[in-house]
Amino acid sequence: MNAELKPIRRSIFPSEGDTWERIAERELGGGEGLVSQLQSWNLHVFMRPAAPEGSPRAGNPILPSDVIFLEPPLAG
Protein backbone atom coordinates (compact mmCIF):
# COMPACT_ATOMS: atom_id res chain seq x y z
CA MET A 1 0.00 0.00 0.00
CA ASN A 2 1.45 3.35 -1.06
CA ALA A 3 -0.13 6.00 1.18
CA GLU A 4 0.67 9.64 0.63
CA LEU A 5 0.59 12.09 3.51
CA LYS A 6 -1.46 15.19 2.82
CA PRO A 7 -0.38 18.63 4.03
CA ILE A 8 -2.13 19.86 7.16
CA ARG A 9 -3.51 23.37 7.63
CA ARG A 10 -1.65 25.39 10.24
CA SER A 11 -3.78 25.62 13.36
CA ILE A 12 -3.66 26.30 17.10
CA PHE A 13 -5.66 25.74 20.25
CA PRO A 14 -6.32 29.23 21.64
CA SER A 15 -5.27 30.36 25.10
CA GLU A 16 -7.90 31.11 27.74
CA GLY A 17 -9.46 34.50 26.97
CA ASP A 18 -8.03 34.77 23.45
CA THR A 19 -9.94 37.02 21.06
CA TRP A 20 -9.79 37.24 17.27
CA GLU A 21 -7.64 40.35 17.62
CA ARG A 22 -5.14 38.70 20.00
CA ILE A 23 -4.82 35.61 17.81
CA ALA A 24 -4.34 37.68 14.63
CA GLU A 25 -1.65 39.80 16.31
CA ARG A 26 0.22 36.90 17.92
CA GLU A 27 -0.02 34.31 15.13
CA LEU A 28 -0.26 36.43 11.96
CA GLY A 29 1.67 39.54 12.97
CA GLY A 30 -1.42 41.78 13.01
CA GLY A 31 -2.36 44.14 10.24
CA GLU A 32 -5.29 45.42 8.25
CA GLY A 33 -7.99 42.86 7.49
CA LEU A 34 -6.35 39.90 9.26
CA VAL A 35 -9.13 39.53 11.84
CA SER A 36 -11.73 39.23 9.07
CA GLN A 37 -9.57 36.76 7.22
CA LEU A 38 -9.06 34.68 10.36
CA GLN A 39 -12.80 34.66 11.02
CA SER A 40 -13.56 33.55 7.45
CA TRP A 41 -11.21 30.55 7.86
CA ASN A 42 -12.95 29.63 11.14
CA LEU A 43 -16.68 29.89 10.51
CA HIS A 44 -17.23 26.90 12.83
CA VAL A 45 -16.26 29.26 15.69
CA PHE A 46 -17.16 32.69 14.29
CA MET A 47 -20.79 31.74 13.58
CA ARG A 48 -21.32 30.11 17.00
CA PRO A 49 -24.14 31.72 19.00
CA ALA A 50 -22.96 34.23 21.59
CA ALA A 51 -22.57 33.10 25.19
CA PRO A 52 -25.36 34.22 27.53
CA GLU A 53 -25.06 37.66 29.13
CA GLY A 54 -23.25 37.40 32.47
CA SER A 55 -21.30 34.34 31.36
CA PRO A 56 -17.49 34.51 31.69
CA ARG A 57 -17.36 34.11 27.88
CA ALA A 58 -19.97 36.78 27.11
CA GLY A 59 -19.08 38.47 23.82
CA ASN A 60 -16.33 35.97 22.94
CA PRO A 61 -17.22 32.72 21.14
CA ILE A 62 -13.66 31.30 21.26
CA LEU A 63 -13.06 28.34 23.58
CA PRO A 64 -9.64 26.91 24.53
CA SER A 65 -10.75 23.58 23.02
CA ASP A 66 -11.48 25.11 19.58
CA VAL A 67 -9.20 24.40 16.64
CA ILE A 68 -8.38 27.78 15.07
CA PHE A 69 -7.04 27.60 11.51
CA LEU A 70 -4.28 30.08 10.67
CA GLU A 71 -4.51 29.68 6.90
CA PRO A 72 -7.23 29.15 4.29
CA PRO A 73 -8.41 25.68 3.28
CA LEU A 74 -5.90 23.79 1.17
CA ALA A 75 -6.76 23.12 -2.47
CA GLY A 76 -7.85 19.63 -3.47
Coordinates of N, CA and C in Angstrom, one line a residue:
M1 N 0.8 -1.2 0.0 CA 0.0 0.0 0.0 C 0.9 1.2 0.0
N2 N 0.7 2.1 -0.9 CA 1.5 3.4 -1.1 C 0.6 4.5 -0.6
A3 N 0.7 4.9 0.6 CA -0.1 6.0 1.2 C 0.7 7.3 1.1
E4 N 0.0 8.3 0.7 CA 0.7 9.6 0.6 C 0.1 10.5 1.8
L5 N 1.0 11.2 2.5 CA 0.6 12.1 3.5 C 0.2 13.4 2.9
K6 N -1.0 13.9 3.3 CA -1.5 15.2 2.8 C -1.0 16.3 3.7
P7 N -0.7 17.5 3.2 CA -0.4 18.6 4.0 C -1.5 19.0 5.0
I8 N -1.2 19.5 6.1 CA -2.1 19.9 7.2 C -2.2 21.4 7.3
R9 N -3.4 21.9 7.4 CA -3.5 23.4 7.6 C -2.9 23.8 9.0
R10 N -2.2 24.9 9.0 CA -1.7 25.4 10.2 C -2.8 25.7 11.2
S11 N -2.7 25.3 12.4 CA -3.8 25.6 13.4 C -3.2 25.7 14.8
I12 N -4.0 26.2 15.7 CA -3.7 26.3 17.1 C -4.9 26.0 18.0
F13 N -4.6 25.7 19.2 CA -5.7 25.7 20.3 C -5.5 27.1 21.0
P14 N -6.5 27.9 21.0 CA -6.3 29.2 21.6 C -6.1 29.2 23.1
S15 N -5.5 30.2 23.7 CA -5.3 30.4 25.1 C -6.6 30.9 25.7
E16 N -6.7 30.6 27.0 CA -7.9 31.1 27.7 C -8.0 32.6 27.5
G17 N -9.2 33.1 27.1 CA -9.5 34.5 27.0 C -9.0 35.1 25.6
D18 N -8.5 34.3 24.8 CA -8.0 34.8 23.4 C -9.2 35.4 22.7
T19 N -9.0 36.4 22.0 CA -9.9 37.0 21.1 C -9.4 36.9 19.6
W20 N -10.3 37.2 18.7 CA -9.8 37.2 17.3 C -8.6 38.2 17.1
E21 N -8.7 39.3 17.7 CA -7.6 40.4 17.6 C -6.3 39.8 18.2
R22 N -6.4 39.2 19.4 CA -5.1 38.7 20.0 C -4.5 37.6 19.2
I23 N -5.3 36.7 18.6 CA -4.8 35.6 17.8 C -4.2 36.2 16.5
A24 N -4.9 37.1 15.9 CA -4.3 37.7 14.6 C -3.0 38.4 14.9
E25 N -2.9 39.1 16.0 CA -1.7 39.8 16.3 C -0.5 38.8 16.6
R26 N -0.8 37.9 17.5 CA 0.2 36.9 17.9 C 0.6 35.9 16.8
E27 N -0.3 35.4 16.1 CA 0.0 34.3 15.1 C 0.2 34.8 13.7
L28 N -0.4 35.9 13.3 CA -0.3 36.4 12.0 C 0.5 37.8 11.9
G29 N 0.9 38.3 13.0 CA 1.7 39.5 13.0 C 0.8 40.8 12.9
G30 N -0.5 40.6 13.0 CA -1.4 41.8 13.0 C -1.5 42.4 11.6
G31 N -2.3 43.4 11.5 CA -2.4 44.1 10.2 C -3.8 44.3 9.8
E32 N -4.0 45.1 8.8 CA -5.3 45.4 8.3 C -6.0 44.2 7.7
G33 N -7.2 43.9 8.1 CA -8.0 42.9 7.5 C -7.7 41.4 8.0
L34 N -6.7 41.3 8.8 CA -6.4 39.9 9.3 C -7.4 39.3 10.2
V35 N -8.1 40.1 11.0 CA -9.1 39.5 11.8 C -10.3 39.0 11.0
S36 N -10.7 39.7 10.0 CA -11.7 39.2 9.1 C -11.3 38.0 8.3
Q37 N -10.1 37.9 7.9 CA -9.6 36.8 7.2 C -9.6 35.6 8.2
L38 N -9.1 35.7 9.4 CA -9.1 34.7 10.4 C -10.5 34.2 10.6
Q39 N -11.4 35.1 10.8 CA -12.8 34.7 11.0 C -13.4 33.9 9.8
S40 N -13.0 34.3 8.6 CA -13.6 33.6 7.5 C -13.0 32.1 7.3
W41 N -11.8 31.9 7.9 CA -11.2 30.6 7.9 C -11.7 29.7 9.0
N42 N -12.5 30.3 9.9 CA -12.9 29.6 11.1 C -14.4 29.9 11.4
L43 N -15.2 29.7 10.4 CA -16.7 29.9 10.5 C -17.3 29.0 11.6
H44 N -16.7 27.8 11.8 CA -17.2 26.9 12.8 C -17.2 27.5 14.2
V45 N -16.3 28.5 14.4 CA -16.3 29.3 15.7 C -16.9 30.6 15.6
F46 N -16.6 31.3 14.5 CA -17.2 32.7 14.3 C -18.7 32.7 14.3
M47 N -19.3 31.7 13.7 CA -20.8 31.7 13.6 C -21.5 31.1 14.8
R48 N -20.7 30.7 15.8 CA -21.3 30.1 17.0 C -22.2 31.2 17.7
P49 N -23.3 30.8 18.2 CA -24.1 31.7 19.0 C -23.4 32.3 20.2
A50 N -23.6 33.5 20.5 CA -23.0 34.2 21.6 C -23.3 33.6 22.9
A51 N -22.3 33.6 23.8 CA -22.6 33.1 25.2 C -23.6 34.0 25.9
P52 N -24.4 33.4 26.8 CA -25.4 34.2 27.5 C -24.7 35.4 28.3
E53 N -25.5 36.5 28.4 CA -25.1 37.7 29.1 C -24.8 37.3 30.6
G54 N -23.7 37.7 31.1 CA -23.3 37.4 32.5 C -22.3 36.2 32.5
S55 N -22.2 35.5 31.4 CA -21.3 34.3 31.4 C -19.9 34.8 31.3
P56 N -18.9 34.1 31.8 CA -17.5 34.5 31.7 C -17.0 34.7 30.2
R57 N -17.7 34.0 29.3 CA -17.4 34.1 27.9 C -18.2 35.1 27.1
A58 N -19.1 35.9 27.8 CA -20.0 36.8 27.1 C -19.2 37.6 26.1
G59 N -19.7 37.7 24.9 CA -19.1 38.5 23.8 C -17.9 37.8 23.1
N60 N -17.5 36.6 23.6 CA -16.3 36.0 22.9 C -16.7 34.5 22.7
P61 N -16.8 34.1 21.4 CA -17.2 32.7 21.1 C -16.1 31.7 21.2
I62 N -14.8 32.2 21.4 CA -13.7 31.3 21.3 C -13.4 30.5 22.6
L63 N -13.3 29.2 22.4 CA -13.1 28.3 23.6 C -11.6 27.8 23.5
P64 N -11.0 27.5 24.6 CA -9.6 26.9 24.5 C -9.6 25.6 23.8
S65 N -10.7 24.9 23.7 CA -10.8 23.6 23.0 C -11.0 23.7 21.5
D66 N -11.2 24.9 21.0 CA -11.5 25.1 19.6 C -10.2 24.9 18.8
V67 N -10.3 24.4 17.6 CA -9.2 24.4 16.6 C -9.4 25.7 15.8
I68 N -8.4 26.5 15.8 CA -8.4 27.8 15.1 C -7.4 27.6 13.9
F69 N -7.9 27.7 12.7 CA -7.0 27.6 11.5 C -6.4 28.9 11.2
L70 N -5.1 28.9 10.9 CA -4.3 30.1 10.7 C -4.0 30.3 9.2
E71 N -4.7 29.5 8.3 CA -4.5 29.7 6.9 C -5.8 29.2 6.2
P72 N -6.0 29.6 5.0 CA -7.2 29.1 4.3 C -7.2 27.6 4.0
P73 N -8.4 27.1 3.6 CA -8.4 25.7 3.3 C -7.4 25.4 2.1
L74 N -6.8 24.2 2.2 CA -5.9 23.8 1.2 C -6.7 23.3 0.0
A75 N -6.1 23.6 -1.2 CA -6.8 23.1 -2.5 C -6.6 21.6 -2.6
G76 N -7.7 21.0 -3.1 CA -7.9 19.6 -3.5 C -7.1 18.6 -2.8

